[in-house]
Amino acid sequence: MSAKRVEEIFLHQRTHDRLGYRIHVAAAALFLFLLPFPTSISEFAVAPLLITVLIRLPGIYKLIAPIGGFAVARLAVAWGAWVGLSWFWMIDAEGWKDEASYLRWALLVPLLWPVLDRRQLLLLALLAGCVFGNASQLAQVIEGCIGADWLPWNRMPGRTSGWWDPVVGGSLLCAALGAHLGLALLARGRWRVVGASGALLSAAAIIATGTRGAWIAAAILIPAAMLVAIARALPSRKFAGQLPLFVAAAALLTISLWPVVAPVVRPRAKAGIDEVRAAIKSGDFTTDTGARVQMWVLAGEAMKEHPARGVGAGSYRRWVQGYLRQSGVDAATRSVHAHAHGIVPHIGSTLGAVGLLIMGAMCAWAMWSTLSAPLGGDRTLPAQALGVDAACGLALAGLLLAGLFDTVHVNSQTAAMLWALVALCQTRRPAIAVLRGLGV
């Protein structure tokens, strides 16, 4: 479908079903706002959106149907099919059912498609939900300062993650950081202020979680976002003169805030380095980081055994337990999780090279469609959409970088975030409907 035809069908929807369209936008924004809330809330938040689409379906099926011809949607279907096919060689039926259940979030691709012309509002809603998560982190800090015990969650010392599990919170916040960086570097006007403020807040919140994987992801994401901004803006020469200011501001903030964050970062960083050394040199896999090193190594062994197809979705733990027994190791003495603590080793071990190719291609295509100039390959991205689309693409990049140390596709909240961002990065998406007073 051509970009012109995409605009036509979205315009028809806005003019012929205004009430249904507005309800759909509201339901989508509500879901994205509640997505970063506690899992019990985010799981049910999708219900209004699903019900709205089912009610509207007789009138909008011609609008939804064309996405079947778009690359990202086709790859999403291929991913679901490959997970389903792995039933025939999996070795853990319950594990397979558990991992396959996360495919439900892939429905966000068609559910959000009819309102993708309101990406500004949808992105604002998602980031606002993350800010509420930051507020829960602040509440945890206040509780610790006054010595109270009134919050329903308990965290280990140095893990200020609010209502999120520290690892999950770190991954979600990396997505928020990417989105804010996209707005700060490539948006205009008020959106740039929102992006810069949000980036500072998200970076501080990531540090507060104590999640080392998220720290590394954020450290990679920030310069990567700057490189993207340079590549996108150099042809127009609009950003080149401002880049030194961003770099200087980032350096100044890092230097000034280091005395504050150092007491949090140094102990966790040192412990992680020492545990990795112990795992490599002495084979000590009993530590937290050592156990993760072992999971990656064992994931590699699983992929060696079945390089193309893997051992089957949900079968990582069962295969590892069997491998350890065959190696003469008591599995009870090792920390064996249901996942490999990393999206790449986990997909490689359970779904093989084919799974890695499908997921990698889908995410790469989604990010490229938002971070490159062409929209769907046949026209230039509207200038007003540049910041918002880049924010969506960098948010997906941030989540995937966190996924180097977290299996974000098989955890309910991070899986919901993954598929929501893939949906927002859908190829051939319509031009955004600019919010009054917040032009990009």
Coordinates of C-alpha atoms in Angstrom, one line a residue:
M1 CA 0.0 0.0 0.0
S2 CA 1.3 3.4 -0.9
A3 CA 1.9 6.2 1.6
K4 CA -0.8 8.2 -0.2
R5 CA -3.4 5.4 0.3
V6 CA -2.4 5.2 4.0
E7 CA -3.2 8.9 4.5
E8 CA -6.5 8.5 2.6
I9 CA -7.8 5.6 4.8
F10 CA -6.8 7.4 8.0
L11 CA -8.5 10.6 6.8
H12 CA -11.7 8.6 6.0
Q13 CA -11.7 7.2 9.5
R14 CA -11.4 10.6 11.1
T15 CA -14.2 12.1 9.0
H16 CA -16.7 9.2 9.0
D17 CA -16.4 7.7 12.5
R18 CA -15.3 10.6 14.7
L19 CA -16.8 9.2 17.9
G20 CA -15.4 5.7 17.5
Y21 CA -12.0 7.1 16.5
R22 CA -11.8 9.3 19.6
I23 CA -12.8 6.5 21.9
H24 CA -10.1 4.3 20.2
V25 CA -7.5 7.0 20.8
A26 CA -8.6 7.4 24.4
A27 CA -8.4 3.6 25.0
A28 CA -5.0 3.3 23.4
A29 CA -3.6 6.3 25.4
L30 CA -5.1 4.8 28.6
F31 CA -3.4 1.5 28.0
L32 CA 0.0 3.0 27.3
F33 CA -0.3 5.3 30.3
L34 CA -1.0 2.2 32.5
L35 CA 1.5 -0.1 30.9
P36 CA 4.4 1.0 33.2
F37 CA 2.2 0.6 36.3
P38 CA 2.3 -2.6 38.4
T39 CA 1.8 -5.8 36.4
S40 CA -1.7 -6.5 37.9
I41 CA -2.8 -3.1 36.5
S42 CA -1.1 -3.2 33.1
E43 CA -2.4 -6.7 32.3
F44 CA -6.0 -5.5 32.6
A45 CA -5.4 -2.1 31.0
V46 CA -5.5 -3.6 27.5
A47 CA -9.1 -4.7 28.0
P48 CA -10.7 -1.4 27.0
L49 CA -8.5 -1.2 23.9
L50 CA -9.4 -4.7 22.8
I51 CA -13.1 -4.2 23.4
T52 CA -13.0 -0.9 21.5
V53 CA -11.4 -2.5 18.5
L54 CA -13.8 -5.5 18.5
I55 CA -16.8 -3.1 18.5
R56 CA -15.2 -0.9 15.7
L57 CA -14.0 -3.9 13.7
P58 CA -17.0 -4.0 11.2
G59 CA -16.2 -0.5 10.2
I60 CA -12.4 -0.5 10.3
Y61 CA -11.4 -3.9 9.0
K62 CA -10.4 -2.4 5.7
L63 CA -8.1 -0.1 7.7
I64 CA -6.5 -2.9 9.7
A65 CA -6.2 -5.5 6.9
P66 CA -3.4 -3.7 4.9
I67 CA -0.9 -4.0 7.7
G68 CA -0.6 -7.6 6.7
G69 CA 1.5 -6.4 3.8
F70 CA 3.9 -4.4 5.9
A71 CA 7.3 -5.9 6.8
V72 CA 7.2 -5.5 10.5
A73 CA 3.7 -7.1 10.8
R74 CA 4.8 -10.0 8.6
L75 CA 7.8 -10.6 10.7
A76 CA 5.7 -10.5 13.8
V77 CA 3.5 -13.2 12.3
A78 CA 6.6 -15.2 11.4
W79 CA 7.8 -14.9 15.0
G80 CA 4.5 -16.2 16.4
A81 CA 4.5 -19.0 13.9
W82 CA 8.1 -20.1 14.8
V83 CA 7.3 -20.0 18.5
G84 CA 4.2 -22.2 17.8
L85 CA 6.2 -24.6 15.6
S86 CA 8.7 -25.1 18.3
W87 CA 6.0 -27.2 20.1
F88 CA 7.1 -30.1 17.9
W89 CA 10.6 -30.2 19.4
M90 CA 10.3 -28.6 22.8
I91 CA 11.1 -30.7 25.9
D92 CA 9.0 -28.7 28.5
A93 CA 5.3 -28.4 27.7
E94 CA 4.5 -26.1 30.6
G95 CA 7.5 -23.8 29.8
W96 CA 6.3 -23.7 26.2
K97 CA 2.8 -22.6 27.2
D98 CA 4.3 -19.9 29.5
E99 CA 6.5 -18.4 26.8
A100 CA 3.9 -18.7 24.1
S101 CA 1.5 -16.8 26.3
Y102 CA 3.6 -13.6 25.8
L103 CA 2.6 -13.6 22.2
R104 CA -0.7 -12.1 23.3
W105 CA 1.1 -8.7 23.4
A106 CA 1.8 -9.0 19.6
L107 CA -1.8 -8.1 19.2
L108 CA -0.8 -4.6 20.0
V109 CA 0.4 -4.3 16.4
P110 CA -3.1 -4.4 14.9
L111 CA -4.8 -2.8 18.0
L112 CA -2.7 0.4 17.9
W113 CA -2.4 0.7 14.1
P114 CA -5.8 2.5 13.5
V115 CA -4.6 5.4 15.8
L116 CA -1.0 5.7 14.8
D117 CA -1.7 9.1 13.5
R118 CA -1.8 10.2 17.1
R119 CA 1.7 9.0 18.0
Q120 CA 2.4 12.3 19.9
L121 CA -0.5 11.6 22.3
L122 CA 0.3 7.9 22.6
L123 CA 4.0 8.6 23.3
L124 CA 3.1 11.3 25.9
A125 CA 0.8 8.8 27.6
L126 CA 3.5 6.1 27.8
L127 CA 6.1 8.6 29.2
A128 CA 3.6 9.9 31.7
G129 CA 3.1 6.4 33.0
C130 CA 6.9 6.0 33.4
V131 CA 6.9 9.3 35.4
F132 CA 4.4 7.8 37.8
G133 CA 6.8 4.9 38.2
N134 CA 9.5 7.4 39.0
A135 CA 7.2 8.8 41.6
S136 CA 6.9 5.4 43.2
Q137 CA 10.8 5.4 43.4
L138 CA 10.7 8.7 45.1
A139 CA 8.1 7.4 47.6
Q140 CA 10.5 4.6 48.4
V141 CA 13.3 7.1 49.0
I142 CA 11.0 9.1 51.3
E143 CA 10.0 6.0 53.2
G144 CA 13.7 5.2 53.8
C145 CA 14.5 8.7 55.0
I146 CA 11.7 8.8 57.6
G147 CA 12.1 5.2 58.6
A148 CA 8.5 4.2 57.8
D149 CA 7.3 0.9 56.6
W150 CA 4.1 1.6 54.7
L151 CA 4.8 0.7 51.1
P152 CA 3.7 -2.7 49.8
W153 CA 7.0 -3.5 48.2
N154 CA 10.3 -4.4 49.8
R155 CA 13.6 -3.9 48.0
M156 CA 17.2 -4.8 48.9
P157 CA 19.6 -2.0 49.9
G158 CA 20.7 0.1 46.9
R159 CA 17.7 -1.1 44.8
T160 CA 15.4 1.9 44.6
S161 CA 13.0 0.7 42.0
G162 CA 9.6 1.6 43.4
W163 CA 6.8 -0.7 42.4
W164 CA 8.9 -2.3 39.7
D165 CA 11.2 -5.3 40.1
P166 CA 14.7 -3.7 39.8
V167 CA 15.6 -5.5 36.6
V168 CA 12.2 -4.9 35.0
G169 CA 12.3 -1.2 36.1
G170 CA 15.7 -0.8 34.7
S171 CA 14.6 -2.2 31.3
L172 CA 11.5 -0.1 31.1
L173 CA 13.4 3.0 32.1
C174 CA 15.9 2.4 29.3
A175 CA 13.0 2.6 26.9
A176 CA 11.9 5.8 28.5
L177 CA 15.4 7.2 28.3
G178 CA 15.6 6.5 24.6
A179 CA 12.3 8.2 24.0
H180 CA 13.3 11.3 25.9
L181 CA 16.6 11.4 24.1
G182 CA 14.8 11.3 20.7
L183 CA 12.7 14.3 21.7
A184 CA 15.6 16.2 23.3
L185 CA 17.8 15.8 20.2
L186 CA 15.4 15.8 17.3
A187 CA 12.2 17.5 18.3
R188 CA 11.5 21.2 18.5
G189 CA 10.1 23.8 21.0
R190 CA 8.5 22.5 24.1
W191 CA 9.0 18.9 23.2
R192 CA 12.8 19.4 23.3
V193 CA 12.4 20.7 26.9
V194 CA 10.2 17.7 27.8
G195 CA 12.8 15.4 26.3
A196 CA 15.8 16.9 28.1
S197 CA 14.0 17.0 31.4
G198 CA 12.8 13.4 31.0
A199 CA 16.2 12.1 29.9
L200 CA 17.7 13.5 33.2
L201 CA 14.9 12.0 35.2
S202 CA 15.2 8.6 33.5
A203 CA 19.0 8.4 33.8
A204 CA 18.8 9.2 37.5
A205 CA 16.0 6.6 37.9
I206 CA 18.0 4.0 36.1
I207 CA 21.0 4.6 38.5
A208 CA 18.6 4.3 41.4
T209 CA 17.4 0.9 40.5
G210 CA 20.9 -0.5 41.0
T211 CA 20.5 -2.6 37.9
R212 CA 24.0 -2.9 36.3
G213 CA 22.7 -4.2 33.0
A214 CA 20.5 -1.1 32.6
W215 CA 23.5 1.1 33.5
I216 CA 25.5 -0.4 30.7
A217 CA 22.5 -0.2 28.3
A218 CA 22.1 3.5 29.1
A219 CA 25.8 4.2 28.7
I220 CA 25.6 2.8 25.2
L221 CA 22.3 4.4 24.4
I222 CA 23.2 8.0 25.1
P223 CA 26.1 8.3 22.6
A224 CA 24.2 6.2 20.1
A225 CA 21.3 8.6 20.3
M226 CA 23.7 11.5 19.6
L227 CA 25.1 9.7 16.6
V228 CA 21.6 9.2 15.3
A229 CA 20.8 12.8 15.8
I230 CA 24.0 13.9 13.9
A231 CA 23.2 11.5 11.0
R232 CA 19.6 12.8 10.8
A233 CA 20.4 16.5 11.2
L234 CA 23.7 17.0 9.3
P235 CA 22.1 17.2 5.9
S236 CA 20.0 20.1 7.0
R237 CA 22.8 21.6 9.2
K238 CA 20.2 22.5 11.8
F239 CA 21.7 20.4 14.6
A240 CA 25.4 20.6 13.9
G241 CA 25.9 23.9 15.7
Q242 CA 23.9 22.8 18.7
L243 CA 25.7 19.4 19.2
P244 CA 28.6 20.9 21.2
L245 CA 26.2 22.4 23.6
F246 CA 24.5 19.0 24.2
V247 CA 27.9 17.4 24.7
A248 CA 29.1 20.1 27.0
A249 CA 25.9 20.0 29.0
A250 CA 26.1 16.2 29.3
A251 CA 29.7 16.3 30.4
L252 CA 29.0 19.1 33.0
L253 CA 26.1 17.2 34.4
T254 CA 28.1 14.0 34.7
I255 CA 30.9 15.7 36.5
S256 CA 28.7 17.6 38.9
L257 CA 26.5 14.6 39.7
W258 CA 29.2 12.0 40.0
P259 CA 29.8 12.7 43.8
V260 CA 26.1 11.9 44.3
V261 CA 25.8 8.8 42.2
A262 CA 29.3 7.3 42.9
P263 CA 28.3 5.8 46.3
V264 CA 25.5 3.9 44.5
V265 CA 27.4 3.0 41.3
R266 CA 30.9 2.0 42.7
P267 CA 30.0 -0.8 45.1
R268 CA 27.6 -2.5 42.5
A269 CA 30.1 -2.0 39.7
K270 CA 33.0 -3.4 41.7
A271 CA 31.0 -6.4 42.9
G272 CA 29.9 -7.2 39.3
I273 CA 33.5 -7.0 38.0
D274 CA 34.8 -9.2 40.8
E275 CA 32.0 -11.8 40.2
V276 CA 32.7 -12.0 36.5
R277 CA 36.4 -12.5 37.2
A278 CA 35.7 -15.2 39.7
A279 CA 33.4 -17.0 37.2
I280 CA 35.9 -16.9 34.4
K281 CA 39.1 -17.6 36.4
S282 CA 37.8 -19.9 39.2
G283 CA 34.6 -21.2 37.8
D284 CA 32.6 -19.7 40.7
F285 CA 29.1 -19.5 39.4
T286 CA 27.5 -19.2 42.9
T287 CA 27.4 -15.4 42.8
D288 CA 24.6 -13.3 41.2
T289 CA 26.7 -12.2 38.2
G290 CA 28.5 -15.5 38.1
A291 CA 25.2 -17.4 37.7
R292 CA 24.4 -15.1 34.8
V293 CA 27.7 -15.9 33.1
Q294 CA 27.0 -19.5 33.5
M295 CA 23.5 -19.1 31.9
W296 CA 25.0 -17.4 28.9
V297 CA 27.6 -20.2 28.6
L298 CA 25.0 -22.9 28.8
A299 CA 22.8 -21.1 26.3
G300 CA 25.7 -21.3 23.9
E301 CA 25.9 -25.0 24.5
A302 CA 22.2 -25.4 23.8
M303 CA 22.6 -23.5 20.5
K304 CA 25.7 -25.6 19.6
E305 CA 23.5 -28.7 20.0
H306 CA 20.6 -27.3 17.9
P307 CA 21.9 -24.3 16.0
A308 CA 19.0 -23.7 13.6
R309 CA 15.9 -24.5 15.7
G310 CA 17.1 -24.4 19.3
V311 CA 15.7 -26.6 22.1
G312 CA 12.2 -25.2 21.9
A313 CA 10.4 -22.2 23.4
G314 CA 10.2 -22.5 27.2
S315 CA 12.6 -25.4 27.4
Y316 CA 15.8 -23.6 28.5
R317 CA 15.7 -24.7 32.1
R318 CA 14.8 -28.3 31.4
W319 CA 17.6 -28.6 28.8
V320 CA 20.1 -27.0 31.2
Q321 CA 19.2 -29.4 34.0
G322 CA 19.7 -32.4 31.7
Y323 CA 23.0 -31.0 30.4
L324 CA 24.3 -30.5 33.9
R325 CA 23.3 -34.1 34.9
Q326 CA 25.1 -35.5 31.9
S327 CA 28.1 -33.4 32.8
G328 CA 28.1 -34.9 36.3
V329 CA 27.0 -31.7 38.0
D330 CA 24.3 -31.6 40.6
A331 CA 21.8 -29.1 39.2
A332 CA 20.6 -28.3 42.7
T333 CA 24.0 -26.7 43.4
R334 CA 23.6 -24.3 40.5
S335 CA 21.2 -21.4 39.9
V336 CA 19.1 -22.5 37.0
H337 CA 16.5 -20.1 35.8
A338 CA 13.7 -20.4 33.3
H339 CA 15.5 -18.0 31.0
A340 CA 19.1 -17.2 30.0
H341 CA 19.1 -13.6 31.4
G342 CA 19.5 -12.0 27.9
I343 CA 17.3 -11.8 24.9
V344 CA 20.1 -13.0 22.5
P345 CA 21.3 -16.0 24.4
H346 CA 17.8 -17.0 25.3
I347 CA 16.3 -16.8 21.8
G348 CA 19.5 -18.4 20.4
S349 CA 19.2 -21.4 22.8
T350 CA 15.4 -21.9 22.6
L351 CA 14.6 -20.8 19.0
G352 CA 18.0 -21.0 17.3
A353 CA 19.4 -19.0 14.5
V354 CA 16.0 -18.8 12.8
G355 CA 14.4 -17.2 15.9
L356 CA 17.3 -14.7 16.2
L357 CA 17.0 -13.8 12.5
I358 CA 13.2 -13.2 12.8
M359 CA 13.3 -11.2 16.0
G360 CA 16.4 -9.3 14.9
A361 CA 14.9 -8.4 11.5
M362 CA 11.6 -7.3 13.0
C363 CA 13.2 -5.0 15.5
A364 CA 15.8 -3.7 13.1
W365 CA 13.2 -2.9 10.5
A366 CA 11.0 -1.2 13.0
M367 CA 13.8 1.0 14.3
W368 CA 15.1 1.8 10.8
S369 CA 11.7 2.9 9.7
T370 CA 11.7 5.6 12.4
L371 CA 15.3 6.6 12.4
S372 CA 15.8 6.9 8.6
A373 CA 14.5 9.5 6.3
P374 CA 12.2 7.5 4.0
L375 CA 8.8 6.5 5.2
G376 CA 7.9 3.2 3.8
G377 CA 10.5 3.7 1.1
D378 CA 8.5 6.0 -1.1
R379 CA 8.4 9.5 0.6
T380 CA 10.2 11.7 3.0
L381 CA 9.2 11.6 6.7
P382 CA 7.2 14.7 7.5
A383 CA 9.4 17.2 9.4
Q384 CA 6.8 17.5 12.2
A385 CA 7.1 13.8 12.9
L386 CA 10.8 13.6 13.1
G387 CA 11.2 13.9 16.8
V388 CA 8.3 11.7 17.7
D389 CA 9.2 8.9 15.4
A390 CA 12.9 9.1 16.4
A391 CA 11.7 8.9 20.1
C392 CA 9.8 5.7 19.3
G393 CA 12.8 4.1 17.5
L394 CA 15.3 5.1 20.2
A395 CA 12.9 3.8 22.9
L396 CA 12.9 0.4 21.2
A397 CA 16.7 0.6 20.9
G398 CA 16.9 1.3 24.7
L399 CA 14.7 -1.6 25.6
L400 CA 16.7 -4.0 23.3
L401 CA 20.0 -2.8 24.8
A402 CA 18.6 -3.5 28.3
G403 CA 17.6 -6.9 26.7
L404 CA 21.3 -7.8 26.4
F405 CA 21.1 -8.6 30.1
D406 CA 17.3 -9.3 30.5
T407 CA 14.9 -11.5 28.5
V408 CA 12.6 -8.6 27.8
H409 CA 10.4 -10.7 25.4
V410 CA 9.3 -13.3 28.1
N411 CA 8.4 -11.0 31.0
S412 CA 4.9 -9.6 31.0
Q413 CA 5.6 -5.9 31.4
T414 CA 8.7 -5.7 29.3
A415 CA 7.1 -7.9 26.6
A416 CA 4.1 -5.5 26.6
M417 CA 6.6 -2.6 26.2
L418 CA 8.4 -4.4 23.4
W419 CA 5.4 -5.0 21.3
A420 CA 3.9 -1.6 22.0
L421 CA 7.0 0.0 20.7
V422 CA 7.1 -2.3 17.7
A423 CA 3.5 -1.2 17.0
L424 CA 4.4 2.5 17.3
C425 CA 7.3 1.9 14.9
Q426 CA 5.2 0.2 12.3
T427 CA 6.3 0.8 8.7
R428 CA 4.1 2.9 6.5
R429 CA 2.6 4.6 9.5
P430 CA 0.5 7.8 8.8
A431 CA 1.7 11.3 9.3
I432 CA 1.1 12.4 12.9
A433 CA -1.9 14.6 13.8
V434 CA -0.1 17.5 15.6
L435 CA -1.3 18.4 19.1
R436 CA -2.2 22.0 19.4
G437 CA 0.3 24.0 21.2
L438 CA 2.9 21.2 21.2
G439 CA 4.0 21.3 17.5
V440 CA 7.1 19.2 16.8

